[in-house]
Structure formats: structure tokens, C-alpha cells
Amino acid sequence: MCYSAQIRADYTKLVREFGAMMSLDDFAQLYAHDAGKQRPKTPKAMDDGFAGARTAQGQDIVARIQQWHAEEMQALDEEIRLQAARLAAAEHALAERPTQKARNERRIAGNRVERAQARLDDLRRTGLLPRDSRIFPGVYAPVIVSEHGQRMIKPMRYQCRLPDKPARNDTLYPGTYNARRDSLASYWKSAFGHRHGVVVVQSFYEHVPRHAMEHRALAPGETASNVVLEFRPQPPRDLLIACLWSEWEGPEGRLLSFAAITDTPPPEVAAAGHDRCIVPIRPEHLDAWLNPDPQDLAALYRILDDREPVSLAHAEAA
């Protein structure tokens, strides 16, 4: 399963290259600040994509993002203050009488200070790093969909909750960030043939058993372990990854979410030890994919079969 990907979050490029419009209402709703609401999980590149917005609505979204940032920075400053005091107390206790409890306190407090400071530095940083465009399950990404024949860019969570499913399914079935091809006509039937999208990806990541990657059996007594591999197209290029999406309404509010379709892997991915892979579609199929005919599912399967030819190189992720 594709558990992570590095996305294209440059709105200007997405609009220019794909003739799409930004669904600013959906972005504004996502970033709407509410004291009783948790901050949406969004990659830094997606937040910073609004910097320099010229329209009033775009500037309002920037203000909402900055409000979330200010609130989080205040909480991080407080966390650093509390954990620094905890660390100092542990250091004092160790100087008086070394104990395992004091060593654990020092380790935990030190780790929490380091984590909070790293997040604070990320919020203050102006330049983007490659990791700022990486998404994981539960994180939002810009997804290209079609509304009344117009390509639109909407923010959606990478873990799809279908309209007829309860919110608790997110926990009960955490793997719903991927939609297996062999379940499109069953579990995903309310979305397949109805609500299609693409996410623009520059690379993707998979957990692979180390022994499978090394083409060997487990040694006697060896415990299986995983390695994270990054798969990147060669030469470097953007891939249009086929997705299904959903609009969910419930007591918790409105949720836009998506899942990437997975299928039998290409030879390079299979040789690396993984048995599934996301599906890159050809650019010439984009409109047909985004505007599906629910009465002609065979045509949609043909698009998934006639996938974008791409050579994938892999390496262990840093």
C-alpha cells in the first residue's frame, strides 16, 4: 500500500498546467479557525502555497492559516518551557543520585523539547524543503476533480470516508487511504464511476520487507523487518495518480477525502519486494477519468489498464 507520497502543491503550476481553478471556498472552509476544532493536518507546502495571494478571498485564507500557526506556536513555546523545566529537574536529580527514573525523565523531556523546537522551526521557516510536500494518511493534499466539466482543485484528506460510513471507520479500517482495484465494484462502488480525481505526485513511498527486497528467505531465527523505499520516476516527472473521493457530512461537520487506487505493481516495484502500486494515468485520459460514466465502468477499467508508462528507480528513504 502507498502510505506516503511527495505531492505537487504549487497551486500556480497546477492551475497553469492543468487548466484547473482553485476551489477557494473549500480551502477557506478547511482552514476556518474554531477554538473547538483541531488544526487540520496540512503539509507546509500546501499552507505556504497561498503566500502572496492577491485576491481578498486568498488573503483571508492566508490570515486563517496564520491564526492556526500563531496558536500552535504559542502552544509549542509553552511545551518547550515545561519540558525544559522537566529536563533541568531530571539533570539535577541525576547529579544528586543517578536512577533509572531520572534517566527516563531526562530522555523523555529532551526528546519532547527537540520535537517541539523542530516543529517551531518549521513554522518559522520561509523556504521549502522536499519533505514539506510529503503527505501521509490523515494529511490533506490538493486533489484535481471535475465540477460541471471544469477542472477544480480541492483540499482533501488522504484517507477516504465514504458517505454511508460512520466516522469510527477511520479507526476501524485505517487502510482506506488506498482503494484496491479488485474492490472498486464492491466496497468502493459508491465512488467508483461517480467521483474520480487525481493527485499530482513526484515520488511515493512503500514499506517493503527487507528480506523480500534482498530476494532471500528469512534466516533461521531472523525476525522480519521493514524498510521504507522511495520510488521516483526516471527521468523526474509528475505523475497523475488515479483517485476516488468522497464528500461526507455528519455531526463532526463536512469532510472531503480521497483514496489512491492501487493495482498489480510494475516490474520495478515487484522486484523491490512490494505487491501493490498506485496507478499513474495518461494525461490524455484525464478528462475521461475525471468525468466518469457510471454506466460504462469497463471504460474506466481500460483507463487503469492503459496506464502511464514510467520507469521507477528506488532507494531507501532517508
XYZ file of C-alpha atoms in Angstrom:
318
model
C 0.000 0.000 0.000
C 1.211 3.504 -0.781
C 1.409 5.002 2.691
C 3.142 8.238 1.717
C 3.838 10.410 -1.308
C 5.560 13.628 -2.247
C 2.899 15.762 -3.889
C 2.903 18.759 -6.189
C 1.476 21.598 -4.062
C 2.433 24.562 -6.237
C -1.013 25.991 -6.961
C 0.230 28.309 -9.685
C 1.737 25.381 -11.591
C -1.310 23.169 -11.050
C -3.622 25.882 -12.355
C -1.389 26.693 -15.312
C -0.551 23.149 -16.410
C -3.943 21.538 -15.863
C -6.299 24.421 -16.605
C -7.846 23.996 -13.164
C -9.499 26.532 -10.886
C -8.878 26.780 -7.150
C -11.947 25.942 -5.061
C -11.237 28.773 -2.634
C -14.468 28.172 -0.728
C -13.309 24.649 0.146
C -9.843 25.855 1.183
C -11.426 28.602 3.312
C -13.684 26.047 4.992
C -10.745 23.732 5.668
C -8.653 26.472 7.279
C -11.572 28.113 9.145
C -10.392 28.710 12.705
C -12.520 27.377 15.520
C -11.435 27.157 19.141
C -13.104 23.751 19.454
C -11.579 22.358 16.265
C -8.244 20.639 15.826
C -5.818 22.190 13.371
C -6.155 20.386 10.021
C -3.117 18.304 9.134
C -1.713 20.043 6.086
C 1.808 19.902 4.606
C 3.799 23.117 4.860
C 3.992 23.401 1.058
C 0.198 23.408 0.892
C -0.050 26.178 3.514
C 2.726 28.277 2.002
C 1.186 27.952 -1.458
C -1.143 30.808 -0.510
C 1.675 33.214 0.357
C 1.423 36.309 -1.782
C -2.279 35.812 -2.511
C -3.708 38.874 -4.263
C -7.460 38.315 -4.036
C -9.442 39.172 -0.920
C -10.511 35.537 -0.505
C -6.947 34.316 -0.906
C -5.692 36.822 1.656
C -8.448 35.705 4.030
C -7.175 32.116 3.723
C -3.629 33.342 4.498
C -4.986 35.070 7.622
C -6.715 31.860 8.726
C -3.515 29.843 8.232
C -1.530 32.428 10.192
C -4.062 32.251 13.002
C -3.572 28.488 13.243
C 0.204 28.981 13.142
C 0.147 31.595 15.896
C -1.940 29.341 18.129
C 0.327 26.360 17.515
C 3.491 28.393 18.066
C 2.162 29.613 21.398
C 1.438 26.023 22.458
C 4.902 24.905 21.306
C 6.608 27.704 23.243
C 4.725 26.584 26.349
C 5.621 22.930 25.718
C 9.313 23.832 25.376
C 9.176 25.842 28.611
C 7.544 22.998 30.551
C 9.796 20.272 29.156
C 12.942 22.376 29.658
C 11.998 22.690 33.341
C 11.381 18.938 33.465
C 14.766 18.328 31.844
C 16.529 20.609 34.326
C 14.860 18.793 37.237
C 15.965 15.441 35.827
C 19.535 16.668 35.382
C 19.527 17.895 38.992
C 18.183 14.547 40.222
C 20.862 12.661 38.279
C 23.563 14.838 39.798
C 22.258 14.037 43.280
C 21.560 10.341 42.790
C 21.565 8.562 39.411
C 18.378 6.498 38.982
C 16.641 4.889 36.020
C 13.614 7.073 36.650
C 15.699 10.237 36.371
C 17.403 8.960 33.228
C 13.986 8.239 31.671
C 12.758 11.705 32.618
C 15.815 13.278 31.004
C 15.351 11.258 27.829
C 11.627 11.944 27.512
C 11.917 15.649 28.280
C 14.874 16.049 25.925
C 13.032 14.320 23.092
C 9.947 16.470 23.595
C 11.969 19.671 23.615
C 13.706 18.585 20.406
C 10.405 17.677 18.695
C 8.674 20.893 19.711
C 11.646 23.016 18.654
C 11.837 21.282 15.268
C 8.148 21.944 14.636
C 8.554 25.562 15.749
C 11.490 25.992 13.374
C 9.403 24.547 10.531
C 6.590 27.019 11.176
C 9.015 29.945 11.152
C 10.986 28.787 8.116
C 10.218 30.606 4.870
C 11.998 28.379 2.318
C 10.558 24.990 1.375
C 12.285 21.621 1.711
C 11.321 18.435 -0.179
C 9.739 16.962 2.952
C 7.351 19.919 3.134
C 5.390 18.375 0.230
C 5.106 14.887 1.708
C 1.729 13.518 2.765
C 0.776 10.606 4.995
C -2.628 9.089 5.820
C -4.736 11.717 7.580
C -2.925 14.628 5.898
C -4.587 16.901 3.352
C -3.491 17.322 -0.260
C -4.742 19.304 -3.278
C -6.781 16.981 -5.490
C -7.891 17.749 -9.050
C -11.550 16.865 -9.699
C -14.202 17.977 -12.187
C -17.327 20.009 -11.455
C -19.742 20.661 -14.319
C -16.918 19.966 -16.782
C -14.469 22.393 -15.113
C -11.293 21.051 -13.509
C -11.157 22.149 -9.874
C -8.507 21.878 -7.141
C -9.924 20.929 -3.750
C -8.209 20.145 -0.430
C -8.906 16.573 0.660
C -7.760 14.278 3.431
C -5.665 11.292 2.392
C -7.947 8.618 3.863
C -11.341 8.297 2.282
C -14.540 8.144 4.313
C -17.451 7.135 2.092
C -20.798 8.926 2.593
C -22.537 5.855 4.029
C -19.765 5.029 6.509
C -19.539 6.252 10.130
C -16.636 8.369 11.358
C -15.410 5.480 13.519
C -14.454 3.609 10.333
C -11.358 5.834 10.140
C -10.044 3.926 13.167
C -11.616 0.548 12.462
C -10.339 0.476 8.856
C -7.210 2.642 8.772
C -6.164 1.350 5.334
C -8.848 3.271 3.468
C -6.280 5.707 2.101
C -5.807 3.173 -0.714
C -8.561 1.623 -2.845
C -7.674 -1.787 -4.233
C -8.674 -2.283 -7.841
C -10.282 -5.625 -7.039
C -12.651 -3.925 -4.566
C -13.689 -0.950 -6.731
C -17.015 -2.562 -7.647
C -17.738 -3.664 -4.075
C -16.528 -1.560 -1.127
C -15.820 1.493 -3.320
C -18.884 1.221 -5.575
C -20.424 4.483 -4.287
C -17.340 6.395 -5.514
C -16.078 4.355 -8.464
C -17.769 5.618 -11.595
C -19.068 8.664 -9.723
C -16.357 10.703 -8.021
C -12.876 10.488 -9.524
C -9.835 12.672 -9.015
C -6.089 12.767 -9.448
C -3.312 13.862 -7.151
C -0.083 15.041 -8.778
C 2.822 13.082 -7.300
C 6.590 13.434 -7.702
C 7.515 10.285 -5.767
C 5.919 7.740 -3.451
C 6.981 5.546 -0.557
C 6.328 1.936 0.387
C 7.082 -0.302 3.368
C 8.833 -3.379 1.989
C 10.081 -6.465 3.905
C 13.864 -6.259 3.888
C 14.315 -9.923 3.044
C 11.925 -9.541 0.072
C 13.855 -6.513 -1.173
C 17.068 -8.544 -0.899
C 15.450 -11.526 -2.699
C 16.106 -14.037 0.049
C 14.245 -16.085 2.619
C 14.300 -15.207 6.292
C 17.306 -16.720 8.035
C 16.675 -19.169 10.913
C 15.646 -17.132 13.929
C 15.509 -13.882 11.938
C 12.568 -11.572 12.620
C 11.034 -9.901 9.601
C 11.732 -6.167 9.398
C 10.572 -3.463 7.026
C 12.481 -0.852 5.087
C 10.962 2.300 3.583
C 11.682 2.686 -0.131
C 11.195 5.841 -2.152
C 10.119 5.271 -5.768
C 10.853 8.134 -8.126
C 10.162 8.310 -11.882
C 13.190 8.472 -14.157
C 13.667 10.941 -15.631
C 11.993 13.027 -12.882
C 8.415 13.971 -13.783
C 4.976 14.471 -12.311
C 2.591 11.510 -12.201
C -1.207 11.778 -12.275
C -2.336 9.254 -9.689
C -5.861 7.882 -10.068
C -8.020 8.521 -7.006
C -11.552 8.190 -5.710
C -13.013 10.892 -3.492
C -15.972 11.485 -1.234
C -17.914 14.271 0.453
C -19.059 13.197 3.919
C -21.498 15.059 6.180
C -22.098 14.260 9.834
C -22.197 15.632 13.373
C -18.441 16.276 13.121
C -19.016 18.512 10.087
C -18.132 18.199 6.413
C -15.185 16.132 5.206
C -13.635 15.917 1.749
C -11.365 12.883 1.485
C -9.726 10.656 -1.113
C -8.051 7.306 -1.655
C -5.417 6.392 -4.236
C -6.256 3.376 -6.385
C -3.738 0.527 -6.177
C -3.214 -2.382 -8.553
C -0.670 -5.021 -9.567
C 2.762 -3.368 -9.425
C 5.043 -2.676 -12.389
C 8.170 -4.882 -12.629
C 10.448 -2.419 -10.792
C 8.148 -2.241 -7.757
C 7.551 -6.009 -7.706
C 11.312 -6.628 -7.944
C 11.812 -4.376 -4.916
C 9.527 -6.656 -2.886
C 6.141 -4.908 -2.953
C 2.911 -6.426 -4.272
C 0.777 -3.306 -4.860
C 1.286 0.074 -6.504
C -0.605 3.301 -7.147
C -1.795 3.819 -10.733
C -0.496 6.701 -12.884
C -2.928 7.518 -15.683
C -2.035 9.017 -19.043
C -2.614 12.797 -19.364
C -4.773 12.180 -22.446
C -7.202 10.187 -20.275
C -7.526 12.891 -17.622
C -10.899 14.331 -18.621
C -12.419 10.901 -19.238
C -11.233 9.815 -15.800
C -12.463 12.965 -14.036
C -15.879 12.758 -15.723
C -16.763 9.071 -15.399
C -19.836 7.399 -16.841
C -21.257 5.097 -14.134
C -22.961 3.110 -16.897
C -19.631 2.298 -18.560
C -17.295 1.004 -15.857
C -15.441 -1.027 -18.484
C -14.122 2.208 -19.994
C -12.751 3.227 -16.587
C -11.007 -0.111 -16.133
C -9.444 0.384 -19.579
C -8.007 3.722 -18.422
C -6.467 1.988 -15.388
C -5.029 -0.704 -17.679
C -3.627 1.786 -20.196
C -1.518 3.434 -17.528
C 1.230 5.984 -18.000
C 4.477 4.192 -18.958
C 7.117 5.194 -16.460
C 10.468 3.875 -15.271
C 10.756 3.887 -11.495
C 14.041 3.987 -9.607
C 14.057 3.227 -5.879
C 16.293 3.812 -2.907
C 15.972 3.549 0.852
C 14.297 6.675 2.189
C 16.394 8.907 4.409
